[in-house]
Short mmCIF file of C-alpha atoms in Angstrom, two decimals:
data_model
loop_
_atom_site.label_atom_id
_atom_site.label_comp_id
_atom_site.label_asym_id
_atom_site.label_seq_id
_atom_site.Cartn_x
_atom_site.Cartn_y
_atom_site.Cartn_z
CA MET A 146 -0.62 9.24 177.65
CA THR A 147 -2.64 5.99 176.78
CA ASP A 148 -2.40 4.28 179.69
CA LEU A 149 -4.95 7.19 180.93
CA HIS A 150 -7.36 5.79 178.64
CA LEU A 151 -8.07 2.20 178.63
CA LEU A 152 -10.40 0.98 176.55
CA PRO A 153 -11.42 -2.64 177.10
CA GLY A 154 -11.43 -4.77 173.47
CA CYS A 155 -9.88 -1.19 171.71
CA ARG A 156 -6.49 -0.11 170.17
CA ILE A 157 -6.27 3.05 170.28
CA ARG A 158 -4.78 4.75 167.49
CA GLU A 159 -4.54 8.38 167.87
CA ILE A 160 -5.01 11.09 171.16
CA THR A 161 -5.53 14.92 169.55
CA ARG A 162 -6.40 17.85 171.72
CA PRO A 163 -8.31 20.14 168.55
CA ASP A 164 -8.62 22.63 171.75
CA ALA A 165 -7.87 23.50 175.35
CA SER A 166 -11.80 21.67 176.09
CA ASN A 167 -11.87 18.67 173.87
CA ILE A 168 -9.19 15.65 173.64
CA ARG A 169 -10.46 13.56 170.47
CA ILE A 170 -9.61 9.91 171.00
CA ALA A 171 -9.22 7.53 167.91
CA ALA A 172 -9.53 3.64 169.02
CA GLU A 173 -11.06 0.00 166.81
CA ALA A 174 -12.03 -2.94 168.03
CA ARG A 175 -10.16 -5.55 168.68
CA ARG A 176 -11.75 -8.98 169.07
CA ARG A 177 -11.57 -10.99 166.25
CA SER A 178 -15.39 -12.05 166.09
CA GLY A 179 -18.62 -11.16 167.67
CA ARG A 180 -21.68 -13.03 168.72
CA CYS A 181 -25.44 -12.36 167.01
CA PRO A 182 -26.80 -10.46 169.94
CA ASP A 183 -30.25 -12.88 168.88
CA CYS A 184 -29.04 -16.09 168.65
CA GLY A 185 -25.48 -16.10 169.87
CA GLU A 186 -24.10 -17.57 166.68
CA PRO A 187 -20.30 -16.18 165.97
CA SER A 188 -19.30 -14.64 163.20
CA HIS A 189 -16.56 -13.54 161.21
CA ALA A 190 -17.75 -12.16 157.98
CA VAL A 191 -18.13 -7.87 158.16
CA HIS A 192 -20.00 -6.74 156.53
CA SER A 193 -19.09 -2.94 157.34
CA ARG A 194 -17.56 -0.85 159.22
CA THR A 195 -19.00 2.12 161.10
CA VAL A 196 -18.12 4.76 164.33
CA ARG A 197 -19.20 5.45 167.32
CA ARG A 198 -18.60 8.69 168.70
CA PRO A 199 -19.19 7.59 172.74
CA ALA A 200 -18.34 10.72 175.04
CA ASP A 201 -15.83 9.58 177.86
CA LEU A 202 -14.95 10.61 181.54
CA PRO A 203 -13.21 14.02 181.52
CA CYS A 204 -9.05 14.06 181.07
CA LEU A 205 -6.76 17.06 182.12
CA GLY A 206 -9.50 19.25 182.47
CA GLY A 207 -10.88 18.27 178.63
CA GLN A 208 -13.97 16.62 177.40
CA VAL A 209 -13.30 13.64 176.35
CA ARG A 210 -14.54 12.54 173.17
CA ILE A 211 -14.09 8.33 171.47
CA GLU A 212 -13.68 7.87 167.82
CA LEU A 213 -15.00 4.58 168.25
CA ALA A 214 -13.96 1.83 164.96
CA VAL A 215 -16.61 -0.95 164.85
CA ARG A 216 -17.67 -3.86 162.45
CA ARG A 217 -20.77 -4.51 161.21
CA LEU A 218 -20.94 -8.46 161.12
CA TYR A 219 -23.31 -11.18 159.15
CA CYS A 220 -25.28 -13.54 160.79
CA ARG A 221 -24.33 -16.85 159.08
CA ASN A 222 -27.22 -18.33 161.25
CA PRO A 223 -30.29 -18.93 158.55
CA ALA A 224 -32.97 -19.67 161.76
CA CYS A 225 -32.03 -16.45 163.12
CA SER A 226 -34.07 -12.56 161.76
CA ARG A 227 -31.76 -10.70 162.30
CA HIS A 228 -28.88 -10.51 159.12
CA THR A 229 -25.88 -8.43 160.25
CA PHE A 230 -25.13 -6.70 163.66
CA VAL A 231 -22.70 -4.10 165.16
CA GLU A 232 -19.92 -6.12 167.26
CA ARG A 233 -20.49 -5.17 171.06
CA LEU A 234 -18.13 -3.89 173.55
CA PRO A 235 -19.40 -5.25 176.87
CA GLY A 236 -17.70 -3.21 179.72
CA LEU A 237 -16.95 -0.08 177.77
CA VAL A 238 -20.17 1.23 176.28
CA ALA A 239 -23.90 -0.20 174.93
CA PRO A 240 -25.46 -0.71 172.23
CA ARG A 241 -26.70 2.43 170.70
CA ALA A 242 -24.71 4.60 173.40
CA GLN A 243 -23.67 8.05 173.25
CA ARG A 244 -21.53 8.09 176.50
CA THR A 245 -19.14 5.17 177.95
CA ASP A 246 -20.77 2.90 180.47
CA ARG A 247 -18.79 4.28 183.41
CA LEU A 248 -19.05 8.28 181.96
CA ALA A 249 -23.08 6.83 182.62
CA THR A 250 -21.97 5.56 186.01
CA ALA A 251 -20.14 8.36 186.99
CA GLN A 252 -23.23 10.97 185.50
CA GLY A 253 -26.29 8.61 188.43
CA ARG A 254 -23.61 8.95 191.35
CA VAL A 255 -23.86 12.66 190.94
CA GLY A 256 -27.14 12.27 190.37
CA VAL A 257 -28.22 10.50 193.29
CA ALA A 258 -26.33 12.80 195.07
CA MET A 259 -27.89 16.34 193.65
CA GLY A 260 -30.81 15.69 191.64
CA GLY A 261 -31.46 16.19 188.55
CA ASN A 262 -30.81 20.10 187.67
CA ALA A 263 -27.84 20.78 190.71
CA GLY A 264 -26.28 17.26 189.23
CA ALA A 265 -27.00 18.70 185.53
CA ARG A 266 -25.48 21.87 186.63
CA MET A 267 -22.47 20.39 188.50
CA LEU A 268 -22.13 18.41 185.57
CA GLN A 269 -21.69 20.45 183.05
CA GLN A 270 -18.99 22.41 185.39
CA ILE A 271 -17.29 18.89 185.10
CA GLY A 272 -16.43 18.57 182.18
CA MET A 273 -19.09 15.58 182.02
CA PRO A 274 -22.08 18.11 180.15
CA THR A 275 -25.48 16.38 179.92
CA SER A 276 -28.91 17.14 180.66
CA ALA A 277 -31.11 17.28 184.04
CA ASP A 278 -33.31 14.78 182.87
CA THR A 279 -30.84 12.41 181.45
CA VAL A 280 -29.21 12.87 184.99
CA LEU A 281 -31.85 11.21 186.58
CA ARG A 282 -32.53 8.63 183.59
CA LEU A 283 -29.42 7.58 184.48
CA VAL A 284 -29.91 7.67 188.20
CA ARG A 285 -32.36 5.52 186.99
CA ARG A 286 -30.78 3.07 185.61
CA LEU A 287 -27.77 2.36 189.12
CA PRO A 288 -28.26 -1.25 190.11
CA LEU A 289 -29.53 -0.83 193.12
CA PRO A 290 -27.22 -2.21 196.44
CA ARG A 291 -27.09 -5.61 197.16
CA ARG A 292 -27.32 -6.22 201.42
CA PRO A 293 -27.24 -8.08 203.71
CA ALA A 294 -29.90 -9.17 205.48
CA PRO A 295 -30.88 -7.05 208.55
CA ARG A 296 -31.41 -8.84 211.88
CA VAL A 297 -32.40 -4.78 213.94
CA LEU A 298 -34.60 -2.53 212.26
CA GLY A 299 -35.58 0.65 212.95
CA VAL A 300 -39.29 1.74 211.68
CA ASP A 301 -40.81 5.19 211.59
CA ASP A 302 -42.35 6.62 208.73
CA TRP A 303 -41.57 9.94 207.11
CA ALA A 304 -43.73 12.47 204.91
CA ARG A 305 -43.99 12.57 201.45
CA ARG A 306 -46.77 15.38 201.62
CA LYS A 307 -46.84 16.83 205.23
CA GLY A 308 -50.54 16.11 206.18
CA GLN A 309 -51.90 14.50 203.53
CA THR A 310 -48.99 10.89 202.33
CA TYR A 311 -46.80 9.03 204.78
CA GLY A 312 -45.11 6.82 204.52
CA THR A 313 -42.27 4.42 205.47
CA ILE A 314 -38.65 4.14 206.14
CA LEU A 315 -37.09 0.66 207.03
CA VAL A 316 -33.06 0.69 208.57
CA ASP A 317 -30.69 -1.60 209.63
CA LEU A 318 -29.48 -0.30 212.73
CA GLU A 319 -27.19 -2.54 212.80
CA ARG A 320 -24.90 -1.34 209.75
CA HIS A 321 -27.13 2.41 210.24
CA ARG A 322 -27.95 1.88 206.69
CA VAL A 323 -31.18 2.23 204.94
CA VAL A 324 -32.98 -1.12 203.41
CA ASP A 325 -36.01 0.03 201.68
CA LEU A 326 -38.92 3.03 201.00
CA LEU A 327 -42.41 1.96 201.32
CA PRO A 328 -44.92 3.47 200.47
CA ASP A 329 -47.08 4.18 202.85
CA ARG A 330 -47.82 3.42 206.28
CA SER A 331 -50.29 0.84 206.83
CA ALA A 332 -49.74 -2.45 208.80
CA SER A 333 -50.76 -4.53 206.08
CA THR A 334 -47.44 -3.14 203.69
CA LEU A 335 -45.11 -3.40 206.50
CA ALA A 336 -46.34 -6.92 207.48
CA ASP A 337 -46.09 -7.95 204.03
CA TRP A 338 -42.56 -6.41 203.58
CA LEU A 339 -41.51 -8.34 206.56
CA ARG A 340 -42.76 -11.95 205.78
CA ARG A 341 -40.69 -11.55 202.86
CA HIS A 342 -37.93 -10.97 204.45
CA ARG A 343 -37.02 -13.71 207.94
CA GLY A 344 -34.21 -13.27 210.29
CA ILE A 345 -35.47 -10.07 211.80
CA ARG A 346 -34.74 -10.41 215.33
CA ALA A 347 -35.80 -6.79 217.13
CA VAL A 348 -37.92 -3.83 215.99
CA ALA A 349 -37.39 -0.25 217.20
CA ARG A 350 -40.46 1.59 216.47
CA ASP A 351 -42.30 5.01 217.63
CA ARG A 352 -45.46 4.56 219.59
CA SER A 353 -47.34 3.57 216.30
CA THR A 354 -50.34 1.09 217.11
CA GLU A 355 -50.10 0.49 213.31
CA TYR A 356 -46.98 0.25 212.83
CA ALA A 357 -46.97 -2.58 216.14
CA ARG A 358 -49.37 -3.76 214.35
CA GLY A 359 -47.75 -4.03 211.48
CA ILE A 360 -44.67 -6.32 213.05
CA ARG A 361 -46.94 -8.01 214.87
CA LEU A 362 -48.82 -9.54 211.35
CA GLY A 363 -44.86 -9.68 209.83
CA ALA A 364 -42.66 -10.84 212.58
CA PRO A 365 -44.58 -12.50 215.36
CA ARG A 366 -40.92 -13.72 217.29
CA ALA A 367 -39.28 -10.11 216.70
CA VAL A 368 -38.63 -8.48 219.96
CA GLN A 369 -41.25 -4.89 219.22
CA VAL A 370 -38.64 -1.57 221.10
CA ALA A 371 -40.73 1.27 222.05
CA ASP A 372 -38.59 4.75 221.53
CA ARG A 373 -37.38 6.00 224.52
CA TRP A 374 -37.27 9.56 222.63
CA HIS A 375 -40.77 8.95 221.62
CA LEU A 376 -41.87 7.61 225.52
CA LEU A 377 -40.08 11.31 226.74
CA LEU A 378 -42.02 13.30 224.35
CA ASN A 379 -45.43 11.51 224.87
CA LEU A 380 -44.64 12.12 228.89
CA ARG A 381 -43.70 15.45 228.42
CA GLN A 382 -46.99 16.06 225.59
CA MET A 383 -49.49 14.33 228.23
CA ALA A 384 -47.66 16.29 230.80
CA GLU A 385 -48.25 20.23 228.83
CA ARG A 386 -52.80 18.34 227.95
CA TRP A 387 -53.17 18.26 232.16
CA LEU A 388 -51.21 22.03 232.62
CA ALA A 389 -53.30 22.96 230.10
CA ALA A 390 -56.50 22.25 231.56
CA VAL A 391 -55.83 23.34 234.92
CA HIS A 392 -53.62 26.40 233.78
CA GLY A 393 -56.97 28.82 235.13
CA ARG A 394 -56.22 27.47 238.41
CA LEU A 395 -52.24 27.85 238.42
CA ARG A 396 -52.04 31.06 237.64
CA ARG A 397 -53.83 32.12 240.99
CA LEU A 398 -50.78 30.27 242.54
CA PRO A 399 -48.99 32.64 244.85
CA PRO A 400 -45.11 33.58 242.91
CA ILE A 401 -41.64 32.09 244.47
CA LEU A 402 -39.40 34.94 242.99
CA GLY A 403 -35.86 33.27 242.13
CA ARG A 404 -33.03 35.51 239.56
CA PRO A 405 -30.70 33.88 237.67
CA ASP A 406 -28.40 36.89 239.46
CA GLY A 407 -28.34 39.65 240.80
CA ALA A 408 -29.25 42.08 237.94
CA THR A 409 -31.99 44.39 237.37
CA ARG A 410 -34.40 43.32 234.55
CA ARG A 411 -37.55 43.58 233.88
CA THR A 412 -40.32 41.70 234.27
CA GLY A 413 -43.86 43.17 232.62
CA ALA A 414 -44.05 43.77 228.58
CA PHE A 415 -44.25 46.83 227.63
CA PRO A 416 -47.67 48.26 227.79
CA ARG A 417 -49.75 47.76 224.22
CA SER A 418 -51.32 50.39 223.11
CA PRO A 419 -55.24 51.73 223.24
CA GLY A 420 -55.64 49.68 219.33
CA GLU A 421 -53.87 46.87 220.48
CA LEU A 422 -55.36 46.12 223.60
CA ALA A 423 -59.24 46.34 221.13
CA VAL A 424 -58.00 44.09 218.92
CA SER A 425 -56.59 41.94 221.49
CA THR A 426 -60.20 42.14 223.67
CA GLU A 427 -62.16 40.84 220.43
CA SER A 428 -60.16 38.44 219.66
CA ARG A 429 -60.19 37.17 223.48
CA ALA A 430 -64.18 37.69 222.98
CA ARG A 431 -64.65 35.29 219.90
CA TRP A 432 -61.95 32.37 221.17
CA LYS A 433 -64.89 33.20 224.39
CA ALA A 434 -67.64 32.35 222.55
CA LEU A 435 -66.09 30.21 221.19
CA TYR A 436 -64.98 27.95 223.99
CA ASP A 437 -68.95 28.59 225.63
CA GLU A 438 -71.16 27.03 221.77
CA VAL A 439 -68.03 23.99 222.95
CA ARG A 440 -68.54 23.24 225.98
CA ARG A 441 -72.61 23.73 225.84
CA ARG A 442 -72.16 21.05 223.20
CA ILE A 443 -70.63 18.52 224.53
CA ALA A 444 -73.33 19.16 228.29
CA ALA A 445 -75.59 17.69 225.39
CA GLY A 446 -73.68 14.62 224.99
CA GLU A 447 -72.23 15.45 221.45
CA PRO A 448 -69.57 13.45 220.31
CA LEU A 449 -65.81 15.24 219.84
CA LEU A 450 -64.72 14.48 216.23
CA THR A 451 -68.90 16.00 215.26
CA ILE A 452 -68.05 19.61 216.93
CA SER A 453 -65.44 19.55 215.25
CA ARG A 454 -66.69 18.53 212.18
CA ARG A 455 -69.69 21.62 212.38
CA MET A 456 -68.51 23.84 214.44
CA GLY A 457 -65.19 23.85 211.50
CA LEU A 458 -62.08 24.27 214.74
CA ALA A 459 -59.22 21.88 214.47
CA ARG A 460 -59.91 18.39 216.89
CA GLY A 461 -56.53 19.25 219.36
CA THR A 462 -58.33 23.06 219.91
CA VAL A 463 -61.72 20.73 220.30
CA ARG A 464 -59.90 18.71 223.27
CA LYS A 465 -58.18 21.41 224.74
CA PHE A 466 -61.60 23.43 225.20
CA ALA A 467 -63.44 19.74 226.83
CA ASP A 468 -61.09 19.17 229.23
CA ALA A 469 -59.75 22.94 230.40
CA GLU A 470 -61.63 23.96 233.40
CA SER A 471 -62.06 27.27 233.08
CA PHE A 472 -61.41 29.29 229.35
CA PRO A 473 -58.12 28.71 228.77
CA GLU A 474 -56.62 32.52 228.30
CA ARG A 475 -53.20 33.12 226.24
CA ALA A 476 -50.54 32.61 227.76
CA VAL A 477 -48.03 35.94 229.05
CA ARG A 478 -44.77 35.22 228.26
CA SER A 479 -42.52 36.68 230.61
CA PRO A 480 -40.16 39.15 228.76
CA GLY A 481 -36.79 37.62 227.52
CA PRO A 482 -33.35 39.52 228.03
CA SER A 483 -33.25 43.29 226.77
CA ILE A 484 -30.73 45.03 225.70
CA LEU A 485 -31.98 47.76 227.96
CA ASP A 486 -31.54 45.68 230.80
CA ALA A 487 -27.96 46.65 231.89
CA HIS A 488 -28.99 50.22 231.95
CA ILE A 489 -32.56 49.78 234.44
CA ASP A 490 -31.19 51.00 237.71
CA TYR A 491 -29.24 54.18 235.60
CA LEU A 492 -33.29 54.46 234.08
CA GLU A 493 -34.70 53.88 237.92
CA ALA A 494 -32.76 55.93 239.95
CA ARG A 495 -32.76 58.89 237.22
CA LEU A 496 -36.97 58.62 237.28
CA ALA A 497 -36.32 58.64 241.60
CA ALA A 498 -34.00 62.02 240.97
CA GLY A 499 -37.30 63.78 238.85
CA CYS A 500 -35.95 63.11 234.85
CA GLU A 501 -39.07 62.40 232.73
CA ASN A 502 -37.73 63.62 229.56
CA ALA A 503 -37.86 60.11 227.44
CA MET A 504 -35.10 61.95 224.77
CA ALA A 505 -32.81 63.06 227.11
CA LEU A 506 -32.49 59.35 229.33
CA TRP A 507 -32.27 58.26 226.28
CA ARG A 508 -28.88 60.70 225.36
CA GLU A 509 -27.84 60.05 228.37
CA LEU A 510 -28.28 56.10 227.74
CA ARG A 511 -26.27 57.19 224.74
CA GLN A 512 -22.54 58.20 226.05
CA ARG A 513 -23.05 55.06 228.35
CA GLY A 514 -23.20 52.51 225.50
CA PHE A 515 -26.59 51.90 224.97
CA ARG A 516 -27.09 51.08 221.80
CA GLY A 517 -31.00 50.80 221.20
CA THR A 518 -33.43 53.23 220.02
CA ALA A 519 -35.61 56.41 221.44
CA LYS A 520 -38.54 53.60 221.51
CA GLN A 521 -37.36 51.42 224.18
CA VAL A 522 -36.82 54.03 225.97
CA HIS A 523 -40.46 55.86 225.76
CA ARG A 524 -42.32 52.65 226.14
CA TRP A 525 -40.15 51.62 229.67
CA LEU A 526 -40.97 55.44 230.84
CA GLY A 527 -44.60 55.58 229.17
CA PRO A 528 -46.40 53.91 232.70
CA ARG A 529 -44.22 55.77 235.08
CA ARG A 530 -44.61 59.22 234.52
CA THR A 531 -45.92 61.28 237.32
CA GLU A 532 -47.16 63.48 234.34
CA ARG A 533 -48.41 63.36 231.44
CA SER A 534 -46.10 64.58 228.40
CA LYS A 535 -47.05 67.13 226.84
CA HIS A 536 -47.01 65.30 223.45
CA THR A 537 -49.17 63.13 224.65
CA PRO A 538 -52.32 63.00 222.59
CA HIS A 539 -55.12 64.48 224.60
CA GLY A 540 -52.13 65.90 226.78
CA GLY A 541 -51.36 68.54 228.65
CA GLY A 542 -53.93 69.88 231.54
CA GLY A 543 -55.21 65.82 231.87
CA ALA A 544 -54.60 63.68 235.33
CA PRO A 545 -51.60 62.38 235.07
CA SER A 546 -51.22 58.22 233.69
CA PRO A 547 -51.26 56.00 236.52
CA ALA A 548 -47.67 54.68 238.41
CA PRO A 549 -47.24 50.79 237.23
CA SER A 550 -47.96 48.39 240.55
CA PRO A 551 -45.12 47.22 241.97
CA GLU A 552 -46.20 44.06 242.36
CA HIS A 553 -46.50 43.62 238.66
CA ASN A 554 -42.91 45.27 237.87
CA LYS A 555 -41.57 42.18 240.48
CA ALA A 556 -44.06 39.06 239.93
CA PRO A 557 -43.19 36.86 236.51
CA VAL A 558 -45.50 35.82 235.16
CA LEU A 559 -46.50 32.02 235.48
CA PRO A 560 -44.92 30.62 232.01
CA SER A 561 -47.68 28.82 229.35
CA PRO A 562 -48.48 25.30 229.52
CA LYS A 563 -46.25 24.35 227.38
CA GLN A 564 -42.40 26.16 228.79
CA LEU A 565 -44.39 23.86 232.22
CA ALA A 566 -43.84 20.17 230.61
CA TRP A 567 -40.58 20.81 229.47
CA TYR A 568 -38.98 22.61 232.91
CA LEU A 569 -40.97 18.94 233.86
CA THR A 570 -39.18 16.87 231.91
CA ARG A 571 -35.86 18.13 232.44
CA PRO A 572 -33.38 17.51 235.60
CA ARG A 573 -33.93 19.19 238.76
CA GLU A 574 -30.09 19.88 237.89
CA ARG A 575 -30.49 21.59 234.41
CA LEU A 576 -33.21 24.84 235.95
CA THR A 577 -32.27 27.89 236.06
CA GLU A 578 -33.21 29.48 239.60
CA GLU A 579 -36.06 31.80 237.64
CA GLU A 580 -37.19 27.93 236.03
CA GLY A 581 -36.92 25.97 239.19
CA ALA A 582 -39.03 28.87 240.91
CA ALA A 583 -41.90 28.57 238.39
CA VAL A 584 -41.81 24.61 239.01
CA ALA A 585 -42.27 25.27 243.02
CA ARG A 586 -44.12 27.69 242.66
CA LEU A 587 -46.61 24.50 240.77
CA GLU A 588 -46.20 22.71 243.16
CA GLN A 589 -48.08 24.46 246.21
CA ASP A 590 -51.36 22.80 243.96
CA ALA A 591 -51.42 19.76 245.44
CA GLU A 592 -52.82 17.85 242.26
CA ALA A 593 -49.93 19.27 240.89
CA ALA A 594 -46.52 17.77 242.75
CA SER A 595 -48.21 14.86 242.74
CA VAL A 596 -48.71 14.52 239.00
CA ALA A 597 -44.59 17.17 238.71
CA GLY A 598 -43.82 13.96 241.14
CA LEU A 599 -44.63 11.56 238.67
CA VAL A 600 -43.30 13.22 235.25
CA ARG A 601 -40.10 14.05 236.77
CA ARG A 602 -39.86 9.78 238.38
CA LEU A 603 -40.78 8.64 234.64
CA ALA A 604 -38.35 11.57 232.83
CA ASP A 605 -35.80 10.16 234.99
CA LEU A 606 -36.47 6.65 234.66
CA LEU A 607 -36.15 6.56 231.09
CA ARG A 608 -32.71 9.25 231.07
CA ALA A 609 -30.45 6.50 232.85
CA CYS A 610 -31.89 3.48 230.99
CA SER A 611 -30.61 5.34 227.74
CA VAL A 612 -27.41 5.99 228.67
CA SER A 613 -26.87 3.52 230.67
CA THR A 614 -26.70 -0.61 231.32
CA THR A 615 -29.28 -2.71 233.11
CA THR A 616 -27.50 -2.73 235.84
CA ARG A 617 -26.56 0.70 236.06
CA CYS A 618 -29.98 1.33 236.23
CA GLY A 619 -31.44 -0.54 239.17
CA ALA A 620 -34.15 -2.83 238.26
CA PRO A 621 -36.03 -0.86 235.75
CA ILE A 622 -39.21 -3.32 235.42
CA THR A 623 -39.59 -3.01 239.39
CA THR A 624 -39.29 0.66 238.96
CA LEU A 625 -41.66 1.01 235.75
CA GLU A 626 -44.44 -1.69 237.53
CA ARG A 627 -44.54 0.45 240.72
CA TRP A 628 -44.98 3.98 238.98
CA LEU A 629 -47.81 2.56 236.16
CA THR A 630 -49.60 1.34 239.88
CA ASP A 631 -48.82 5.14 241.44
CA ALA A 632 -49.84 6.34 237.95
CA ARG A 633 -52.85 3.86 237.88
CA LYS A 634 -53.75 5.40 242.27
CA SER A 635 -53.26 9.51 241.11
CA GLY A 636 -56.77 9.77 240.47
CA VAL A 637 -55.72 12.17 237.33
CA ALA A 638 -57.57 11.50 234.37
CA ALA A 639 -54.51 12.36 231.80
CA VAL A 640 -52.41 10.82 234.37
CA THR A 641 -54.48 6.96 234.22
CA THR A 642 -54.38 7.51 230.12
CA PHE A 643 -51.72 7.30 230.19
CA ALA A 644 -50.21 4.75 232.48
CA ALA A 645 -53.08 2.59 230.90
CA GLY A 646 -51.36 3.37 226.64
CA LEU A 647 -47.58 2.24 228.18
CA GLN A 648 -49.62 -0.90 229.86
CA GLN A 649 -50.60 -1.59 226.50
CA ASP A 650 -48.12 -1.31 225.20
CA GLY A 651 -45.92 -3.31 228.52
CA ALA A 652 -43.98 -5.01 226.07
CA ALA A 653 -42.27 -2.59 223.79
CA VAL A 654 -41.41 -0.81 226.56
CA LYS A 655 -40.04 -3.17 228.95
CA ALA A 656 -37.54 -3.35 226.05
CA ALA A 657 -36.92 -0.24 225.76
CA LEU A 658 -35.09 0.30 228.99
CA THR A 659 -33.78 -3.12 229.13
CA ILE A 660 -32.50 -3.55 225.25
CA PRO A 661 -29.64 -0.39 224.23
CA TRP A 662 -31.60 -0.74 220.05
CA SER A 663 -33.17 2.28 219.48
CA SER A 664 -35.06 4.80 216.82
CA GLY A 665 -32.42 7.41 216.93
CA GLN A 666 -29.67 6.72 213.85
CA THR A 667 -33.68 6.20 211.72
CA GLU A 668 -34.65 9.57 213.10
CA GLY A 669 -30.69 10.56 210.74
CA GLN A 670 -31.49 9.13 208.58
CA VAL A 671 -35.35 10.40 208.51
CA GLY A 672 -33.22 13.79 208.11
CA LYS A 673 -31.48 12.77 205.25
CA LEU A 674 -34.05 11.90 203.62
CA LYS A 675 -36.23 14.96 203.63
CA MET A 676 -32.46 16.45 202.36
CA LEU A 677 -32.28 14.09 199.23
CA LYS A 678 -36.28 15.54 198.74
CA ARG A 679 -35.62 18.45 198.77
CA GLN A 680 -33.42 18.29 196.20
CA THR A 681 -36.14 18.36 194.12
CA PHE A 682 -38.48 20.35 195.27
CA GLY A 683 -40.86 17.64 196.61
CA ARG A 684 -41.64 16.89 193.45
CA SER A 685 -39.56 14.03 193.03
CA SER A 686 -41.63 10.39 192.41
CA PHE A 687 -41.76 7.40 194.85
CA ASP A 688 -39.68 5.35 192.66
CA LEU A 689 -37.01 8.04 191.52
CA LEU A 690 -36.75 9.50 195.68
CA ARG A 691 -36.54 5.45 197.24
CA ARG A 692 -33.74 4.38 194.42
CA ARG A 693 -31.98 8.16 195.40
CA VAL A 694 -32.33 6.80 198.97
CA LEU A 695 -31.19 3.33 198.53
CA LEU A 696 -27.74 4.39 196.57
CA ALA A 697 -27.23 6.72 198.42
CA ALA A 698 -26.75 4.68 201.22
#
């Protein structure tokens, strides 16, 4: 039994179990002498004896309490201010501590993994009870691990309070471990850290100019590598901004019909009620007035930031209005799959046979396995009636509802700028027939076809270099230079601005095409950091959060 309770520097006299949930260990220190903690002078003179009762790790399903008999010794050094002292037991229990060192370490490790409140609840269940404040205090006492100096570093920002304050996370990409957290994302803070840690050969980062400047100042010899995923993201954002500006023109292009299969599907939304239409019309009028006011101020030479502040609009909204060729109408979404789609052919046949009773049609569909509500059938049938229903307000003898336009039912709406940007950056072979039809409709416009070609070329280059070596990727630098030349000659402002940004960050972009390092591991560590932060409901101090992240790495 004593082998289960090793107490360094002590002799176990007795082990008892007062009840099923507690174990008592009586022990005494067996050191011949002790040293004064102030002057270090050894002493054998016993002043008195005392008993300490620290808690220890649980054993056999019970909480363990040690009754430890220790001596109080005289300090015989006349120059020392301490007259007596209690002998120390390093490696077992700290002076005046209520728990052994190994129990404190175990409770601190639970706090690292779970936080204060959750850790305290867990410790209560496994026989190591303590308070949430004590758990956090023990976390702060744990020594930080010593790690070898990183050679390849990943840099990214993380939100301490989203939209307000941000920090920086540094990751060793070779060992997949967090190296440090910085309290902000400024170039000076990053440069100071890099100056204190020599030997860094490469740094993978996003497109942040602040990080680029910090790396240039702190580690001028390190190779900066722009993350390929962020390059692809910036490409999609550029395409989305341009599409938002010309979406009004592109919506007038004739559709190219395409469906993934032969099944009949709804191509238009259900008709909206008069109240919904009134709210939508009023909302559009308000935004149209704001658009006109922004355009008027821009024509008067007012800066975008000034317009944003004076009108109380977001800078992105002002920029979108400034770039738009016409008022950006709200994008109409094409309806997604519906449980009614499998029964459209049957409903069309019954409607052609003269049945315009929605409840009767719904009951028939129920017998065919339809699990939806009668309201769905009512909304489908409403615009297709040839005679007004007697249950319609102001009905009975009125004019029948106009039949739906065949073109409206068959012609798909042009997807939103965000959706179109996704289609352009995805590989062609991964597009559905409907998505391919939307891209083909877009490419009927000469300028759109030019932009779409440039977007696809760069997206294909980035994807090829992210999964292959330079040999398999071909000549990425030459291909990139050719793309930049074509982009500058395109005459599209959004494309030329994006190309100028790539040219300015040229060394890091070229490194992204030839060096395998990226920020993928860094993004994963940011996700882990968010989990630790949310365990404390975002209320932990920076010091505590940093310690938890480094100890959990």
